Coordinates of C-alpha atoms and ligand atoms in Angstrom, one line a residue:
M1 CA 94.8 100.1 80.2
Q2 CA 93.9 102.3 83.1
H3 CA 96.5 103.8 85.4
I4 CA 98.3 101.0 87.2
Y5 CA 98.9 101.3 90.9
L6 CA 101.9 99.4 92.2
D7 CA 102.6 101.4 95.3
H8 CA 100.6 99.6 97.9
A9 CA 103.4 99.5 100.4
S10 CA 103.1 103.3 100.5
T11 CA 99.3 103.4 100.8
T12 CA 96.5 101.1 99.8
P13 CA 93.1 102.0 98.3
L14 CA 90.0 101.9 100.6
I15 CA 87.8 98.9 100.1
S16 CA 84.0 99.3 99.8
P17 CA 83.0 97.8 103.2
V18 CA 85.3 100.4 104.8
I19 CA 83.8 103.2 102.8
E20 CA 80.3 102.0 103.6
E21 CA 81.0 101.8 107.3
M22 CA 82.7 105.2 107.4
N23 CA 79.7 106.8 105.5
V24 CA 77.3 105.4 108.1
V25 CA 79.5 106.7 111.0
M26 CA 79.9 110.1 109.3
K27 CA 76.1 110.5 108.8
E28 CA 74.7 108.9 112.0
Y29 CA 77.4 108.8 114.7
Y30 CA 78.3 112.4 115.1
G31 CA 78.3 112.5 119.0
N32 CA 81.5 113.1 120.8
A33 CA 82.5 109.8 122.5
S34 CA 83.4 111.8 125.7
S35 CA 79.8 113.0 126.1
I36 CA 77.7 111.0 128.5
H37 CA 74.4 111.5 126.6
H38 CA 72.9 109.0 124.1
H39 CA 74.8 110.2 121.1
G40 CA 78.1 110.3 123.0
R41 CA 77.5 106.7 124.3
Q42 CA 76.8 105.5 120.8
A43 CA 80.0 106.9 119.5
K44 CA 81.9 105.5 122.5
M45 CA 80.4 102.1 121.7
L46 CA 81.7 102.1 118.2
I47 CA 85.2 103.0 119.4
E48 CA 85.1 100.2 121.9
N49 CA 83.9 97.7 119.3
A50 CA 86.8 98.7 117.1
R51 CA 89.2 98.3 119.9
K52 CA 87.9 94.8 120.5
T53 CA 88.4 93.9 116.9
I54 CA 92.0 95.1 116.8
A55 CA 92.8 93.5 120.2
Q56 CA 91.3 90.2 119.1
A57 CA 93.2 90.3 115.8
L58 CA 96.5 90.6 117.8
G59 CA 95.6 88.3 120.7
A60 CA 95.9 91.4 123.0
S61 CA 93.7 92.6 125.8
I62 CA 91.3 95.4 125.0
G63 CA 93.1 97.6 127.5
E64 CA 96.4 97.2 125.7
I65 CA 95.2 98.9 122.4
F66 CA 95.3 102.7 122.0
F67 CA 94.2 104.6 119.0
C68 CA 96.3 107.5 117.5
S69 CA 96.8 109.4 114.3
S70 CA 99.5 107.3 112.7
A71 CA 102.3 104.8 113.4
T72 CA 104.7 107.8 113.3
E73 CA 103.0 109.2 116.3
A74 CA 103.0 105.9 118.1
H75 CA 106.6 105.2 117.5
N76 CA 107.6 108.7 118.6
M77 CA 105.7 108.3 121.9
I78 CA 107.1 104.8 122.6
L79 CA 110.7 105.6 122.0
T80 CA 110.7 108.9 123.8
N81 CA 108.7 107.9 126.8
A82 CA 110.3 104.5 127.3
I83 CA 113.4 106.4 128.2
S84 CA 111.7 108.6 130.8
D85 CA 109.2 106.1 132.2
L86 CA 110.8 102.7 131.9
D87 CA 114.4 103.8 132.7
V88 CA 115.7 102.7 129.3
K89 CA 119.4 103.5 129.0
R90 CA 120.1 102.0 125.6
I91 CA 118.1 101.5 122.4
I92 CA 119.3 98.9 119.9
S93 CA 117.9 99.3 116.4
S94 CA 118.9 98.8 112.8
P95 CA 119.9 101.3 110.1
L96 CA 117.1 100.0 107.9
E97 CA 114.2 101.2 110.0
H98 CA 111.6 103.7 108.7
H99 CA 112.5 107.4 109.1
C100 CA 109.9 107.7 111.9
I101 CA 112.2 105.5 114.0
I102 CA 115.6 106.7 112.8
H103 CA 114.8 110.4 113.0
T104 CA 113.3 110.0 116.4
L105 CA 116.4 108.2 117.6
D106 CA 118.6 110.9 116.1
H107 CA 116.6 113.4 118.2
L108 CA 116.8 111.3 121.3
V109 CA 120.6 110.9 121.1
K110 CA 120.9 114.7 120.9
E111 CA 118.4 115.5 123.7
T112 CA 118.8 112.7 126.2
D113 CA 121.5 110.5 127.7
V114 CA 120.3 107.4 125.9
E115 CA 122.8 105.3 123.9
V116 CA 121.7 104.2 120.5
V117 CA 123.3 101.2 118.9
Y118 CA 122.6 100.1 115.3
L119 CA 123.0 96.5 114.5
N120 CA 125.1 95.4 111.5
V121 CA 123.3 94.5 108.3
D122 CA 124.6 92.5 105.3
Q123 CA 124.3 93.2 101.6
H124 CA 120.9 91.5 101.6
G125 CA 119.5 93.6 104.4
T126 CA 119.7 90.7 107.0
I127 CA 120.1 92.0 110.5
D128 CA 122.8 90.5 112.7
L129 CA 120.8 88.9 115.5
D130 CA 123.9 87.2 116.9
Q131 CA 125.3 90.7 117.6
L132 CA 122.0 91.6 119.2
Q133 CA 122.3 88.5 121.5
N134 CA 125.9 89.5 122.4
L135 CA 125.0 93.1 123.1
L136 CA 122.1 92.1 125.3
A137 CA 124.5 90.1 127.5
E138 CA 125.7 93.4 128.9
D139 CA 123.7 94.4 131.9
Q140 CA 121.9 97.6 130.8
K141 CA 118.2 98.4 130.6
T142 CA 117.6 98.1 126.8
L143 CA 114.8 98.6 124.3
V144 CA 115.2 96.8 121.0
S145 CA 113.4 98.5 118.1
L146 CA 113.2 96.4 114.9
M147 CA 110.7 96.5 112.1
Y148 CA 108.7 93.3 111.2
V149 CA 108.7 94.0 107.4
N150 CA 111.0 96.5 105.7
N151 CA 108.9 98.8 103.7
E152 CA 111.5 99.3 100.9
I153 CA 113.0 95.9 100.3
G154 CA 110.3 93.7 102.0
N155 CA 112.6 91.7 104.3
I156 CA 110.7 89.9 107.0
L157 CA 112.3 89.9 110.5
D158 CA 112.4 86.7 112.5
M159 CA 110.2 88.3 115.2
N160 CA 110.0 85.1 117.2
R161 CA 113.7 84.9 117.5
V162 CA 114.0 88.6 118.5
S163 CA 111.2 88.2 121.0
E164 CA 113.0 85.2 122.6
I165 CA 116.4 87.0 122.7
C166 CA 114.8 90.0 124.3
S167 CA 112.8 88.1 126.9
T168 CA 115.8 85.9 127.8
N169 CA 117.9 89.0 128.4
G170 CA 115.3 91.2 130.1
A171 CA 115.1 93.7 127.2
L172 CA 111.9 95.4 125.9
F173 CA 111.0 94.5 122.4
H174 CA 109.3 97.3 120.3
C175 CA 108.3 96.3 116.8
D176 CA 107.3 98.5 113.9
T177 CA 104.7 96.1 112.5
V178 CA 103.2 98.6 110.0
Q179 CA 103.9 96.5 106.9
G180 CA 102.9 93.2 108.5
V181 CA 99.5 93.9 110.1
G182 CA 96.8 92.0 108.3
K183 CA 99.3 90.2 106.0
L184 CA 101.6 88.1 108.2
P185 CA 101.1 86.2 111.5
L186 CA 101.1 88.7 114.4
N187 CA 99.9 87.5 117.8
V188 CA 101.3 88.9 121.0
N189 CA 100.7 85.6 122.8
D190 CA 102.9 83.7 120.4
T191 CA 105.4 86.5 120.0
P192 CA 105.5 88.5 123.3
L193 CA 106.7 92.0 123.0
A194 CA 106.3 95.3 124.8
F195 CA 105.1 97.6 122.0
L196 CA 103.9 97.5 118.4
A197 CA 102.1 99.9 116.1
G198 CA 100.0 99.7 113.0
S199 CA 98.6 102.1 110.4
A200 CA 95.2 101.7 108.8
H201 CA 96.2 103.0 105.3
K202 CA 98.5 100.0 104.9
F203 CA 95.6 97.5 105.0
N204 CA 92.9 99.3 102.9
G205 CA 91.8 101.5 105.7
P206 CA 91.8 105.3 105.9
K207 CA 94.8 107.6 106.2
G208 CA 95.5 109.5 109.4
V209 CA 94.6 106.8 111.9
G210 CA 96.7 104.1 113.6
F211 CA 96.9 102.1 116.8
L212 CA 99.5 101.1 119.3
Y213 CA 99.7 98.1 121.5
M214 CA 101.3 98.6 124.8
N215 CA 101.9 95.5 127.0
G216 CA 100.2 95.9 130.4
D217 CA 103.5 95.5 132.2
N218 CA 105.1 98.5 130.4
I219 CA 102.8 101.4 130.6
I220 CA 104.3 104.7 129.5
S221 CA 102.9 108.2 129.8
P222 CA 101.3 110.1 127.0
M223 CA 103.1 112.4 124.5
M224 CA 100.3 115.0 124.4
Y225 CA 98.4 116.4 127.3
G226 CA 94.7 117.4 127.3
G227 CA 91.5 115.4 127.7
A228 CA 91.3 111.9 129.2
Q229 CA 90.6 110.1 125.9
E230 CA 92.2 106.7 125.4
R231 CA 92.5 106.2 129.1
N232 CA 94.7 109.2 129.5
I233 CA 97.2 107.9 127.0
R234 CA 96.2 109.9 123.9
A235 CA 94.4 113.2 124.5
G236 CA 92.2 114.7 121.8
T237 CA 88.7 113.9 120.4
E238 CA 88.8 110.5 118.8
N239 CA 88.8 110.1 115.0
I240 CA 85.7 107.8 115.2
I241 CA 85.3 107.7 111.4
G242 CA 88.9 106.6 111.0
I243 CA 88.9 104.2 113.9
T244 CA 85.8 102.3 112.7
G245 CA 87.1 102.3 109.2
M246 CA 90.4 100.8 110.4
A247 CA 88.6 98.1 112.3
V248 CA 86.6 97.0 109.3
A249 CA 89.7 97.1 107.1
L250 CA 91.5 94.8 109.5
E251 CA 88.6 92.4 109.8
K252 CA 88.4 92.1 106.0
A253 CA 92.1 91.7 105.7
L254 CA 92.1 88.8 108.1
E255 CA 88.9 87.2 106.6
Q256 CA 90.5 87.3 103.1
K257 CA 94.1 86.8 104.2
T258 CA 94.7 83.5 102.4
E259 CA 93.0 84.5 99.0
R260 CA 94.8 87.8 99.0
A261 CA 98.2 86.2 99.9
D262 CA 97.8 83.5 97.2
H263 CA 96.9 86.1 94.6
I264 CA 99.8 88.4 95.6
K265 CA 102.2 85.5 95.5
S266 CA 101.2 84.7 92.0
L267 CA 101.7 88.3 90.9
N268 CA 105.2 88.4 92.6
Q269 CA 106.2 85.1 90.9
H270 CA 104.9 86.3 87.5
M271 CA 106.8 89.5 87.8
R272 CA 110.0 87.8 88.8
T273 CA 109.7 85.4 85.9
R274 CA 109.1 88.1 83.4
L275 CA 111.9 90.3 84.8
E276 CA 114.2 87.5 83.6
E277 CA 113.6 88.8 80.0
L278 CA 115.4 92.0 81.0
D279 CA 119.2 92.3 81.2
D280 CA 121.2 92.5 84.4
I281 CA 118.2 92.8 86.8
K282 CA 118.8 92.3 90.5
I283 CA 116.3 91.9 93.3
N284 CA 117.1 93.8 96.5
G285 CA 116.7 92.0 99.9
T286 CA 116.0 88.5 101.0
D287 CA 113.2 86.5 102.6
Q288 CA 110.8 89.1 101.5
I289 CA 107.1 89.5 101.9
D290 CA 105.3 88.9 98.5
N291 CA 103.7 92.3 98.1
I292 CA 107.1 94.1 97.9
L293 CA 109.5 93.6 95.1
S294 CA 112.5 96.0 95.0
V295 CA 114.1 95.8 91.6
S296 CA 117.6 97.1 90.8
F297 CA 118.1 98.1 87.2
P298 CA 121.5 98.4 85.4
P299 CA 123.2 101.7 84.9
T300 CA 122.3 103.2 81.5
D301 CA 122.0 106.7 80.3
R302 CA 118.2 106.3 80.6
A303 CA 118.2 104.7 84.1
D304 CA 117.6 108.0 85.9
M305 CA 114.5 108.6 83.9
L306 CA 112.9 105.2 84.7
M307 CA 110.5 106.5 87.3
F308 CA 109.5 109.4 85.1
N309 CA 109.0 107.0 82.1
L310 CA 106.9 104.6 84.1
D311 CA 104.8 107.5 85.3
I312 CA 104.1 108.8 81.8
S313 CA 103.3 105.2 80.9
R314 CA 100.6 105.4 83.6
I315 CA 102.4 103.2 86.1
S316 CA 102.7 104.3 89.7
A317 CA 105.6 102.7 91.5
S318 CA 108.0 104.0 94.0
S319 CA 111.6 105.1 93.5
G320 CA 114.3 103.8 95.9
S321 CA 115.7 107.2 96.1
A322 CA 115.5 110.2 98.3
C323 CA 116.1 113.8 97.4
S324 CA 118.1 116.2 99.5
S325 CA 119.4 119.6 98.4
G326 CA 118.0 118.9 94.9
I327 CA 120.3 115.9 94.5
E328 CA 118.7 112.4 94.1
H329 CA 120.5 109.6 95.9
D330 CA 119.7 106.1 97.0
S331 CA 117.5 105.8 100.1
H332 CA 119.2 105.1 103.5
V333 CA 118.1 101.5 103.2
L334 CA 119.7 101.0 99.8
Q335 CA 122.9 102.8 100.9
H336 CA 123.2 100.5 103.9
I337 CA 122.9 97.3 101.9
G338 CA 125.5 98.6 99.6
H339 CA 123.3 99.1 96.5
P340 CA 125.6 100.5 93.8
A341 CA 124.8 104.2 93.4
E342 CA 125.0 104.0 89.6
R343 CA 122.1 101.4 89.5
K344 CA 118.5 102.5 89.8
T345 CA 116.0 100.8 92.1
I346 CA 112.2 100.8 91.7
R347 CA 110.0 99.3 94.3
F348 CA 106.9 97.6 92.9
S349 CA 104.3 96.8 95.6
F350 CA 101.2 94.8 94.9
S351 CA 97.8 94.2 96.4
H352 CA 94.9 91.9 95.7
F353 CA 93.6 94.5 93.3
N354 CA 96.5 94.0 90.8
T355 CA 96.3 91.6 87.9
L356 CA 98.7 89.5 85.9
E357 CA 97.8 91.6 82.8
E358 CA 99.0 94.7 84.6
I359 CA 102.4 93.0 85.3
D360 CA 102.7 92.1 81.6
F361 CA 101.9 95.7 80.7
V362 CA 104.7 96.9 83.1
I363 CA 107.2 94.5 81.7
E364 CA 106.4 95.6 78.1
K365 CA 106.9 99.2 79.1
L366 CA 110.1 98.4 81.0
K367 CA 111.5 96.8 77.8
K368 CA 111.4 100.2 76.2
F369 CA 113.5 101.9 79.0
T370 CA 116.0 99.3 80.0
P371 CA 118.2 96.7 78.2
V372 CA 116.5 93.4 77.2
K373 CA 118.5 90.1 77.4
I374 CA 119.9 89.0 74.1
E375 CA 119.2 85.3 73.4
S376 CA 122.4 83.4 72.3
Ligands
LIG1 N1 106.8 102.2 109.5 C1 106.7 101.7 108.2 C2 107.5 100.4 108.0 C3 106.1 102.3 107.2 O1 106.0 101.7 106.0 C4 105.4 103.5 107.5 C5 104.7 104.3 106.4 O2 105.1 104.2 105.3 C6 105.5 104.0 108.8 C7 106.2 103.3 109.7 C8 104.8 105.3 109.1 O3 103.4 105.1 109.2 P1 102.4 106.3 109.2 O4 102.2 106.8 107.8 O5 101.1 105.8 109.8 O6 103.0 107.4 110.1

């Protein structure tokens, strides 16, 4: 058995059509898209075609899509400049957001007058949307920042409900859609919102490139100043290789959405079934996306070594822990849902590349490192 990769929520491998497209662009489209000569115009055309692909995929207008280096960059810019440019006085979010949101909000609380409110979450990671509704009844210019799919436990947000609550109460809705793009329904006409962001490496595109959608009614100023690229919203020579690769990746993800989803569902169900052979296993989260399975293992003297043991068994998964000052502890997400610190969580995340045999291999390995159920 080769090394098994079960960390697709962290980053996905590039697919061949993406590599082929990027090779052609690297070899043949070396002009700078800002130049007005033939080579520049050709490069510009590729960028605009990619923008059209992304815009169509989201039901957005071409003018509402901006390319950038990452979702982290997009989220920093949106949260920061919504305060200065859209007169946002309060940001409502959840404690389960990705660090690129939470740490930006920590910074904004220190550096600006914005008020940040975190919604309550229960032990399954469900966000209290009734509380959101109540908070928005107060008359204060608010931006609501909630993620579509939680990258650790896989919970899917009811985006339609949040969109509706926000529009009824005049709040701006900003959604971190990184884990949902190319996998779940996402159309800004069906689910109106002010901002969203995506990252190519989550849907088999290259790393270091992303996009942001900014609704035409809520234009904010750039975070970086320089050239006039991306219609003055994102200065700096465009990453044309990354942008074209990202567009092909999204096109393929949407073309193959049903087959990929069906396969991933079968992997998820198989893993859940086989996990029943192990003792005292719990699954973190609720209403999860199928490609993320966050598994909580019982406390044993070997539990701390689980990740290490999986790694030496040639299985790459992700630990649910973070390390600070050399001490390992549960991630902020697990802590907020009250995951017992003495248990150990491993996140297994699948893609269409994984197989049922790989899942069986993982279970057989896990049986060596964690207690197995004793049949009565
Ligand atoms: N939001 C979520 C939910 C993520 O999973 C990630 C990456 O792991 C990000 C944001 C950050 O994306 P990027 O790596 O493009 O900055």
